[in-house]
XYZ file of N, CA and C in Angstrom:
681
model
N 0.853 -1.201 0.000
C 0.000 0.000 0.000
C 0.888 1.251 0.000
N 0.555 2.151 -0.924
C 1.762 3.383 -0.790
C 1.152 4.345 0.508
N 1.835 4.785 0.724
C 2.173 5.948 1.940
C 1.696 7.397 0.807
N 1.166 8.467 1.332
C 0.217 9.393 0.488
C 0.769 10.853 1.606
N 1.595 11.422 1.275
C 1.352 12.925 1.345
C 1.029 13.935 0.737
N 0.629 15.059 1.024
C -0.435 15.883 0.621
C 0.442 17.093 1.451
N 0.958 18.180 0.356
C 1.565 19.597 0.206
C 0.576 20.239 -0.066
N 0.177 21.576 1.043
C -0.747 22.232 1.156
C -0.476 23.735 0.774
N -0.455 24.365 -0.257
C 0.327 25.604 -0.498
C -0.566 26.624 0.044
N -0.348 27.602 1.229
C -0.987 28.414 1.775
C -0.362 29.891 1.827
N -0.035 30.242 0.617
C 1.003 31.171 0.667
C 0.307 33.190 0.166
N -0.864 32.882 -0.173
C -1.987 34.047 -0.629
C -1.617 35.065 -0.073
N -1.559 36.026 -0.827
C -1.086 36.703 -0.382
C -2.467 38.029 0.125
N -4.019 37.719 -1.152
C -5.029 38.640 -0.969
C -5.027 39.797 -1.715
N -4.115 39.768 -2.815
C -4.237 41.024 -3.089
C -5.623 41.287 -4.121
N -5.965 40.137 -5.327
C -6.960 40.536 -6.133
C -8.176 40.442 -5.153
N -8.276 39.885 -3.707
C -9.174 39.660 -2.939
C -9.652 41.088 -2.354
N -9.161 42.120 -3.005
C -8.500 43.500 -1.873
C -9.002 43.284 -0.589
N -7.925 42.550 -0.086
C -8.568 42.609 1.389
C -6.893 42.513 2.069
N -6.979 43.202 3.113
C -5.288 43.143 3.684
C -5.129 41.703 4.466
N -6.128 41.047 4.846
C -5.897 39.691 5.158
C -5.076 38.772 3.910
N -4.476 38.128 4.580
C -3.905 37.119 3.385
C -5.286 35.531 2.998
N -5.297 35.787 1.770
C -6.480 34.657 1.493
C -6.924 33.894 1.816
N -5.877 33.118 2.573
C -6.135 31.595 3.107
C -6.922 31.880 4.532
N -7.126 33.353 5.256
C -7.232 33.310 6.208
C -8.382 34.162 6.380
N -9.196 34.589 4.967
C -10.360 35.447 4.633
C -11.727 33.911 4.888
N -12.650 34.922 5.870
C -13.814 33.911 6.521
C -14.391 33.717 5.442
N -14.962 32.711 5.562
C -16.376 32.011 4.915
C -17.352 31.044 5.947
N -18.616 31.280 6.384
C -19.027 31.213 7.059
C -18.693 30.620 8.493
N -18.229 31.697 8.556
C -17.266 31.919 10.047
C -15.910 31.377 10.352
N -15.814 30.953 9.195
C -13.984 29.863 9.399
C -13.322 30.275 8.352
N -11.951 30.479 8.419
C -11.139 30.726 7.264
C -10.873 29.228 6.402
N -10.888 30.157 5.073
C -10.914 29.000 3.544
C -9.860 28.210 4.003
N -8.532 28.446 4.631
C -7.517 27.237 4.781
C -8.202 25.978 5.881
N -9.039 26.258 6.589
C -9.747 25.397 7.639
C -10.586 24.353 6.490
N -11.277 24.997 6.091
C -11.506 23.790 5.085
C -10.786 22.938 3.968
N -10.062 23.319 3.539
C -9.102 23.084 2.692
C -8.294 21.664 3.804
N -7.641 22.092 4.775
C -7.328 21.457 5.649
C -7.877 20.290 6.376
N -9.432 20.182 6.441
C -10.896 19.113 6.852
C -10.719 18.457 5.824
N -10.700 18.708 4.486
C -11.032 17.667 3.647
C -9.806 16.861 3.382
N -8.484 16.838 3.844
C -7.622 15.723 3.659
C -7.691 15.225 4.861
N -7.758 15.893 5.906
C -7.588 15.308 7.335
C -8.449 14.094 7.710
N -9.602 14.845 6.755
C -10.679 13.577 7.309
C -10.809 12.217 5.827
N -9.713 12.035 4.853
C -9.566 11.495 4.297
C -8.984 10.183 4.254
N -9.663 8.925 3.861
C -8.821 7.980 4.812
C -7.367 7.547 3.952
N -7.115 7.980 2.686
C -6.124 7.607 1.792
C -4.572 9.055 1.980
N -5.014 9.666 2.717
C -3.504 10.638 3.696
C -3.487 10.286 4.508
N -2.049 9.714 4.552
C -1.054 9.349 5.495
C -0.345 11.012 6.342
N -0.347 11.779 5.410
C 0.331 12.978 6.461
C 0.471 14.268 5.579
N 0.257 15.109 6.699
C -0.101 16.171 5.549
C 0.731 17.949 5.808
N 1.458 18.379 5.094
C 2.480 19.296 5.034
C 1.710 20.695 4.314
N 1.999 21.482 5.781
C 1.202 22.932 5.418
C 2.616 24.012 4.763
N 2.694 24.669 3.605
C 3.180 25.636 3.362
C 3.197 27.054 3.766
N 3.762 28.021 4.268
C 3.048 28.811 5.107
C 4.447 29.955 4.763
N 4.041 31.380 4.533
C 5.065 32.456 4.632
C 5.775 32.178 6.469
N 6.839 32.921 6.070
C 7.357 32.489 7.935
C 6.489 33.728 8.311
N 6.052 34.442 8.439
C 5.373 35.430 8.895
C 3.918 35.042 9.563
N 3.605 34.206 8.947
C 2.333 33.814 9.718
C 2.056 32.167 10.061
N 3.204 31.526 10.229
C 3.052 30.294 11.036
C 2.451 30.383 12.137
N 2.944 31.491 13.082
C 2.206 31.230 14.551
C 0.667 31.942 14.717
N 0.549 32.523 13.138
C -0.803 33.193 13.417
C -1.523 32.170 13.472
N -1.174 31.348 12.821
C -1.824 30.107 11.751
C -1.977 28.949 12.742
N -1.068 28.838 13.795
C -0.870 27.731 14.120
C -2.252 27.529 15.526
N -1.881 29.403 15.656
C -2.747 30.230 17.047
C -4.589 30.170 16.703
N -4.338 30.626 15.426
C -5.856 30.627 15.122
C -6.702 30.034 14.261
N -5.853 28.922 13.550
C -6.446 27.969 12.980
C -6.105 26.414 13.662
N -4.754 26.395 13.277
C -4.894 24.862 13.798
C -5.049 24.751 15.284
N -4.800 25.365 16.204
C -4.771 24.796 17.961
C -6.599 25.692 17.589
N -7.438 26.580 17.760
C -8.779 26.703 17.407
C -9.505 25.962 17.496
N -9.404 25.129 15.860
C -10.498 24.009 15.094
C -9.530 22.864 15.207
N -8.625 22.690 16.158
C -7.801 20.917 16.141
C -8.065 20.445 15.201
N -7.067 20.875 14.057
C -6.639 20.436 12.959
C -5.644 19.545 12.905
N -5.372 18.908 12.133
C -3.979 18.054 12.342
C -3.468 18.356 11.087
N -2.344 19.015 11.568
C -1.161 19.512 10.493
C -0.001 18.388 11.115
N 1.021 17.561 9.944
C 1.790 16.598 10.657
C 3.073 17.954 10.277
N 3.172 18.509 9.861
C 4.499 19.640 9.960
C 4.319 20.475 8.826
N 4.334 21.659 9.537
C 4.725 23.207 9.032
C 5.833 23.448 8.447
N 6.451 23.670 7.115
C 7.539 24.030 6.680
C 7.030 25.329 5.948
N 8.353 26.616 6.197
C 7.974 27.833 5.356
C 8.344 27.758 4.311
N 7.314 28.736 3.133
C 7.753 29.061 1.858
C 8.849 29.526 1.408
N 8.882 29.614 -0.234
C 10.015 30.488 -0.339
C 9.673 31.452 -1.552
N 10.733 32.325 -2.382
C 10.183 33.231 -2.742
C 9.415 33.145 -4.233
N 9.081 32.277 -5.019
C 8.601 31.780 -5.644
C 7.562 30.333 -5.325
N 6.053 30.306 -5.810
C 5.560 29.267 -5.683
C 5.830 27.510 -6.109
N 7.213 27.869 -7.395
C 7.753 26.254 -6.860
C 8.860 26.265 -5.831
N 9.295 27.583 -5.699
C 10.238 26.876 -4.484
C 9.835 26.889 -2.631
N 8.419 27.117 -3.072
C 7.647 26.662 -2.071
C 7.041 25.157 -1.933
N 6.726 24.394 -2.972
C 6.426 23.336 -3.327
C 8.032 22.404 -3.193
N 8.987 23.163 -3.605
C 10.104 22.233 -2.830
C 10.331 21.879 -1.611
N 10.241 22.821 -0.776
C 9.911 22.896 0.330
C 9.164 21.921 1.025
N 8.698 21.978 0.435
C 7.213 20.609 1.145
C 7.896 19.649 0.235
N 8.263 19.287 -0.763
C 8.638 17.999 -1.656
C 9.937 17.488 -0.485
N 10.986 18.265 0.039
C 11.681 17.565 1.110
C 10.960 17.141 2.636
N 9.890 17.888 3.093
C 9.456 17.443 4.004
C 8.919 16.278 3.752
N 8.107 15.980 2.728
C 7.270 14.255 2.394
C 8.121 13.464 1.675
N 9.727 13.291 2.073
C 10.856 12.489 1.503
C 10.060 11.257 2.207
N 10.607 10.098 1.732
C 9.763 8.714 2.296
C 8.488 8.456 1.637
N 7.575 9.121 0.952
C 6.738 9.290 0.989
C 6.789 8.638 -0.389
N 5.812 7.444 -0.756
C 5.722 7.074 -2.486
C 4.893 8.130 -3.270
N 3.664 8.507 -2.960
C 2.896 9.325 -3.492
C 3.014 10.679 -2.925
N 2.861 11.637 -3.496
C 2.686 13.002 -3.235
C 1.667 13.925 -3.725
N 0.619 14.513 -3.264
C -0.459 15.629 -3.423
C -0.108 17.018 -3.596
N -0.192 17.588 -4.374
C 0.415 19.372 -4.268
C -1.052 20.087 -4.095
N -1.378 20.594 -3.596
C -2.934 21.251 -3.155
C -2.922 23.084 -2.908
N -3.711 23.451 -3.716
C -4.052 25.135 -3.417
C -4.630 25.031 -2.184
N -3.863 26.166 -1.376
C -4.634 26.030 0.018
C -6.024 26.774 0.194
N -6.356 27.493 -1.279
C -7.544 28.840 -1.558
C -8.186 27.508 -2.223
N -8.099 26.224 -2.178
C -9.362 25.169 -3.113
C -9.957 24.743 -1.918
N -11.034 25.081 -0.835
C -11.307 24.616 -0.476
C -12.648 23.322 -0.235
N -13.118 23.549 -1.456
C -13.633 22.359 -2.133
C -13.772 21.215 -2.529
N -12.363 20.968 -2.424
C -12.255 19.222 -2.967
C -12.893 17.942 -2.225
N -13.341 17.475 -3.164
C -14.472 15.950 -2.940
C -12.972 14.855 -2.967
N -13.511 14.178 -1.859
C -13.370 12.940 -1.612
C -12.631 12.174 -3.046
N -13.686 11.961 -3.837
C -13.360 11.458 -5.314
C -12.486 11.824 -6.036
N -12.135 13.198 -6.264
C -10.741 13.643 -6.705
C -9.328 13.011 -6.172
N -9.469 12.970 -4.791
C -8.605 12.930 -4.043
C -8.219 11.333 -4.398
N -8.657 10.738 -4.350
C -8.768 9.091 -4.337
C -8.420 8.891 -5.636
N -8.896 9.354 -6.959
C -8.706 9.351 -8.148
C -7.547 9.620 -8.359
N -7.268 10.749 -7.995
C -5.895 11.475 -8.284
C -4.370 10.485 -7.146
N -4.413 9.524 -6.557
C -3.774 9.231 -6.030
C -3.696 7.481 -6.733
N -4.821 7.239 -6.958
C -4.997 6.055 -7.875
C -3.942 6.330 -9.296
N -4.452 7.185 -10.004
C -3.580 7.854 -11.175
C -2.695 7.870 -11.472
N -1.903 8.681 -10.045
C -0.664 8.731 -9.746
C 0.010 7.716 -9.573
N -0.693 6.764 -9.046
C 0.510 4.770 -8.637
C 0.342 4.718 -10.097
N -0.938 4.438 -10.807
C -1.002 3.782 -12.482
C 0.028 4.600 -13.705
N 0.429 6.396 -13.632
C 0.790 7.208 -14.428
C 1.713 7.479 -14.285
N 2.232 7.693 -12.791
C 3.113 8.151 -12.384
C 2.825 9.992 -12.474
N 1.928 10.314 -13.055
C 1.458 11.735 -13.082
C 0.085 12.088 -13.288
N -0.759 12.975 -12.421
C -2.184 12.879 -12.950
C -2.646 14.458 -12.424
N -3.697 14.849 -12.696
C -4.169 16.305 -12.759
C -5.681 16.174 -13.245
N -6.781 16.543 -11.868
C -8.040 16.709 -12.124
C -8.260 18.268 -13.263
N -9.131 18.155 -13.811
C -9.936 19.395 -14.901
C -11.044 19.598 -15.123
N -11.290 20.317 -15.558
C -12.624 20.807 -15.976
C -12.490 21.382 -17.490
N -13.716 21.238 -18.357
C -13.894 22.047 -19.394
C -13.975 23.098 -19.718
N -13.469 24.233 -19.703
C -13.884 25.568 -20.035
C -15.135 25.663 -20.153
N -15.904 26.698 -19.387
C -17.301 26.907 -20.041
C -17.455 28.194 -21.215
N -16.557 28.799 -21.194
C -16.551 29.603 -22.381
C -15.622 29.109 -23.213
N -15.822 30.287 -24.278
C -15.435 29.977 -25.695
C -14.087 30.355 -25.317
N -12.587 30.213 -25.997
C -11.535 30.719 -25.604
C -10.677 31.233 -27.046
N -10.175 32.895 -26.635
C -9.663 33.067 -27.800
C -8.181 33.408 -27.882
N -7.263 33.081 -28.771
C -6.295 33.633 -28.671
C -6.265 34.715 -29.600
N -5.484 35.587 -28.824
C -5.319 37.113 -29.173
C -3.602 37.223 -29.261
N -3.643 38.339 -30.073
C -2.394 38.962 -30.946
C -1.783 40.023 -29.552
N -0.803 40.675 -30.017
C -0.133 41.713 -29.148
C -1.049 43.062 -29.633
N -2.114 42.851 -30.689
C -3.305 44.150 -30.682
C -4.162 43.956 -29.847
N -4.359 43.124 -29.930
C -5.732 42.107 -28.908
C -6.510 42.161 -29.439
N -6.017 41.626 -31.056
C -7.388 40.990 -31.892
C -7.013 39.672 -31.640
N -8.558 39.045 -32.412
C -8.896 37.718 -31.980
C -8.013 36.976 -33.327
N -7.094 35.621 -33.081
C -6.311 35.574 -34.128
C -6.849 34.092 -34.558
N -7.409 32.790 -33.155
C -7.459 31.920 -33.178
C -8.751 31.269 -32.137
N -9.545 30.068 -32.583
C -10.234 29.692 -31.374
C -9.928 28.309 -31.324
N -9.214 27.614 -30.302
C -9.646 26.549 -29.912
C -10.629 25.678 -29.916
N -10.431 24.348 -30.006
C -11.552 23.591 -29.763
C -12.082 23.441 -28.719
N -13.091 23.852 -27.923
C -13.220 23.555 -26.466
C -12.813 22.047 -25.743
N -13.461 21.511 -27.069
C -13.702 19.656 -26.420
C -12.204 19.474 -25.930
N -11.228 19.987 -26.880
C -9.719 19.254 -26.378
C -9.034 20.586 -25.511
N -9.765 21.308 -24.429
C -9.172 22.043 -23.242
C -9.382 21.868 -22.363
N -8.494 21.881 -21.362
C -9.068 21.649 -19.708
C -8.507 22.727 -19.284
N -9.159 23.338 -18.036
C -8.623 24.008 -16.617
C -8.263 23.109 -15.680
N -6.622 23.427 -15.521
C -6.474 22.373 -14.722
C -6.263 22.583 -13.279
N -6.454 21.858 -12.000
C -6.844 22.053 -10.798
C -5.941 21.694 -10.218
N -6.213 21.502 -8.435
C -5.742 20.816 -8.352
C -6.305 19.781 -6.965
N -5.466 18.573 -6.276
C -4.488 18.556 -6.185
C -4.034 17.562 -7.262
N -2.289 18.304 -7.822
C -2.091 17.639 -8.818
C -1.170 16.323 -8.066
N -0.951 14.910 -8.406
C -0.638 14.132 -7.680
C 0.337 13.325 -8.475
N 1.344 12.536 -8.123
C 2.803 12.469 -7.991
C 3.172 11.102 -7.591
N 4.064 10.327 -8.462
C 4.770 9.546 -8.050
C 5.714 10.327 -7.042
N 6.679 10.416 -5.649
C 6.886 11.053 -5.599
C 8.535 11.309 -6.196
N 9.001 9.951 -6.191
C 11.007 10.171 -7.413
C 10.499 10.618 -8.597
N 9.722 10.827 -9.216
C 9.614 11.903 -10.302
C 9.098 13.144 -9.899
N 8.400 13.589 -9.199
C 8.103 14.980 -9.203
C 9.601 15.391 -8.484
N 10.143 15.012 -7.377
C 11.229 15.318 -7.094
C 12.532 15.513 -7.552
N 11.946 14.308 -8.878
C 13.336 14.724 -9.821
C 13.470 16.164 -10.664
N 12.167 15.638 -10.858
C 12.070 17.371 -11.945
C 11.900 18.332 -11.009
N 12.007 18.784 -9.674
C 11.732 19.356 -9.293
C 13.530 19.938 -9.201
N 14.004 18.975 -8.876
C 15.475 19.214 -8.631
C 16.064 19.643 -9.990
N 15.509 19.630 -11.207
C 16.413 19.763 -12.593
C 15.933 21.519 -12.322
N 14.448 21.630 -12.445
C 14.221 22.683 -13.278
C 14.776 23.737 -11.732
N 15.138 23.607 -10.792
C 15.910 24.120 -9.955
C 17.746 24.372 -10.441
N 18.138 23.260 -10.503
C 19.578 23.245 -11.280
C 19.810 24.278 -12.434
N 18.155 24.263 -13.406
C 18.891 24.747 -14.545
C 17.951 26.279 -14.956
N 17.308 26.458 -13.507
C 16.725 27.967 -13.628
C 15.662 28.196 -14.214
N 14.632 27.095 -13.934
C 13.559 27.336 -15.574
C 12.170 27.329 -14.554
N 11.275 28.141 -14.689
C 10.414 28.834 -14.313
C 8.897 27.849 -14.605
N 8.071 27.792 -13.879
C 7.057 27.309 -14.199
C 6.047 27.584 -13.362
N 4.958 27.420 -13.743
C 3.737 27.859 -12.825
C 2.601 26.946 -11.897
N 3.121 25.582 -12.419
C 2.608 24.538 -11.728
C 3.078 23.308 -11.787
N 2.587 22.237 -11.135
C 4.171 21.330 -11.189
C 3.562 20.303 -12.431
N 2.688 20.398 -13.013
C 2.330 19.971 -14.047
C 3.667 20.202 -15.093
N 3.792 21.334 -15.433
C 4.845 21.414 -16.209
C 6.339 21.311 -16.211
N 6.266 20.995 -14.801
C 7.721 20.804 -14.572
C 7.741 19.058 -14.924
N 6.968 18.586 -14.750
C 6.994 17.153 -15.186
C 6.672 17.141 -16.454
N 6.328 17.711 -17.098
C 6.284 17.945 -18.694
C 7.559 18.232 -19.380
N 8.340 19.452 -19.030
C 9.143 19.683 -19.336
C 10.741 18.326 -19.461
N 10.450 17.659 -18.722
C 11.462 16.112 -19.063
C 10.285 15.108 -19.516
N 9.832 15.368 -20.243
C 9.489 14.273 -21.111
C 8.007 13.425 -20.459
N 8.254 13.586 -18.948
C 6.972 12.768 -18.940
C 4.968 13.400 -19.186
N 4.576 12.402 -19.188
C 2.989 12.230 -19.312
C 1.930 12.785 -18.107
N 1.071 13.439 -18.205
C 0.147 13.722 -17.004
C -0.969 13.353 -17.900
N -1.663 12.869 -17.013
C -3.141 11.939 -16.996
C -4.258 12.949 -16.637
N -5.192 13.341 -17.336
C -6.000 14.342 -17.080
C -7.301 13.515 -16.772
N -7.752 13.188 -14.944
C -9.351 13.480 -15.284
C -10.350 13.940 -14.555
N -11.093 14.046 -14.730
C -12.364 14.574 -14.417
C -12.199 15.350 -13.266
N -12.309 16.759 -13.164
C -12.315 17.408 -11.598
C -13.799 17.608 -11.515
N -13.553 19.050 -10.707
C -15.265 19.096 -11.049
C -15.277 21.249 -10.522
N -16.418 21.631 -11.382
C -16.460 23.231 -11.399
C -16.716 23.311 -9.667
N -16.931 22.760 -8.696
C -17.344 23.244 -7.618
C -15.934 23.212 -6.774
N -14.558 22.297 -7.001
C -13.337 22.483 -7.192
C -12.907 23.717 -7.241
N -13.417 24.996 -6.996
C -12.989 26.291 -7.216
C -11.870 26.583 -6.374
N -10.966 27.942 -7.424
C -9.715 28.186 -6.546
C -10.522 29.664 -6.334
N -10.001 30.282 -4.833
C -10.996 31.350 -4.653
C -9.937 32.520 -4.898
N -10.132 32.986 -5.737
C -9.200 34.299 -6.056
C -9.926 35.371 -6.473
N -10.834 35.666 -6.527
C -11.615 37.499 -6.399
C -12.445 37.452 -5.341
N -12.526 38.352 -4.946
C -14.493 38.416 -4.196
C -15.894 37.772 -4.675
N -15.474 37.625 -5.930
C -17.125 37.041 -6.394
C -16.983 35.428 -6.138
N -15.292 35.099 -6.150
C -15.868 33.130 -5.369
C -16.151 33.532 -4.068
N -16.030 34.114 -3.629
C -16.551 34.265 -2.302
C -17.824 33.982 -1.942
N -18.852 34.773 -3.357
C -20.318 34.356 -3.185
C -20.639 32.640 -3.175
N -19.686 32.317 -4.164
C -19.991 31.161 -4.414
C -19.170 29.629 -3.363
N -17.866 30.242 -2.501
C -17.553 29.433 -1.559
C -18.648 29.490 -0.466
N -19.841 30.620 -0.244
C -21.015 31.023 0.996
C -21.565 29.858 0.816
N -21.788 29.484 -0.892
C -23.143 28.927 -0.660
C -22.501 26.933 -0.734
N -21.181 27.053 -1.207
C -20.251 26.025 -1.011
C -20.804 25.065 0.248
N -20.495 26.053 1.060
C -20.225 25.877 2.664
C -20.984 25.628 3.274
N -22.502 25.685 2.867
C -23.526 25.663 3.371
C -23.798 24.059 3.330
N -23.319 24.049 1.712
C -23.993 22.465 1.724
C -22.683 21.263 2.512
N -21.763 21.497 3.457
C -20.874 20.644 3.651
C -21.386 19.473 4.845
């Protein structure tokens, strides 16, 4: 049976949120979004242990008013760093030992059960996997005028989510190259792309939301209601 950790990136900073709170720590019916985010692996029976990302600046806020609060079980706190993969490294050395690995937005506080399980299934069969969704709009690519130059097919696009999930000697490997050789990426999807390997795309789901303006906000209210 593999051993399953789960990297929790809590690093928001709030700004498109305009709110001077940092994101992870903006209420939704009465609890901050990282509290949930945090419930749904904890109470998962396929994590083995689970690694919070955190600016050093607000570990002890975090530790004061979320986890000792709502007795959460965080198995260890490691701080970020100044980029979001070398925050995800960060946590990739804390879950050393670990066969499988989870990388998780700490602003998704949404995720079903089924993702989670899927995406860890995936990961033993792929060695790489990543829940999605379909675009619900049309998508265009635009020129440096910002005319419309091209449209995609919808059927063959996804938005991809997360948590994205990991053999974990390959995400670690590429994690260690594109470190060595300076190369920039925005999710660890592509850092495992970038050497050659495969990610397995399936099924997330639109209620999977990452909360980044005020208007998910309306829609994490009514989230929350139904939990």
């Amino acid at each position: 049976m593999s051993k399953t950790a789960v990297i929790i990136l809590a690093g928001g900073r709030g700004t498109r949120m305009q709110s001077d709170k940092s994101k992870q720590f903006i209420e939704v019916k009465g609890r901050p979004i990282i509290y949930y985010t945090l419930k749904r692996f904890e109470e998962n029976k396929d994590i083995d242990k689970i690694i919070l990302v955190l600016p050093e600046d607000e570990v002890a806020y975090c530790r004061e008013n979320v986890l000792e609060k709502y007795e959460l079980r965080v198995d260890t706190i490691v701080t970020g760093g100044a980029e979001r993969q070398d925050s995800v490294y960060n946590g990739l050395k804390a879950a050393e030992g670990y066969d499988i690995v989870l990388i998780h937005d700490g602003a998704r506080p949404f995720v079903s059960d089924r993702i989670i399980e899927e995406g860890v299934k995936y990961a033993e069969e792929y060695g790489a996997a990543a829940p999605g969704v379909m675009p619900k709009d049309t998508i265009k690519v635009k020129n440096d005028e910002n005319f419309s130059v091209s449209t995609p097919d919808r059927s063959s696009l996804v938005a991809v989510q997360t948590p994205q999930c990991f053999k974990y000697d390959i995400i670690k490997d590429c994690h260690d190259k594109i470190r060595e050789n300076h190369i920039k990426v925005t999710d660890d999807t592509m850092a495992i792309e970038n050497y050659g390997n495969k990610v397995y795309l399936f099924d997330g789901e639109y209620t999977n939301l990452k909360i980044t303006t005020p208007e998910d906000l309306v829609m994490a209210e009514y989230l929350a209601d139904s939990l």
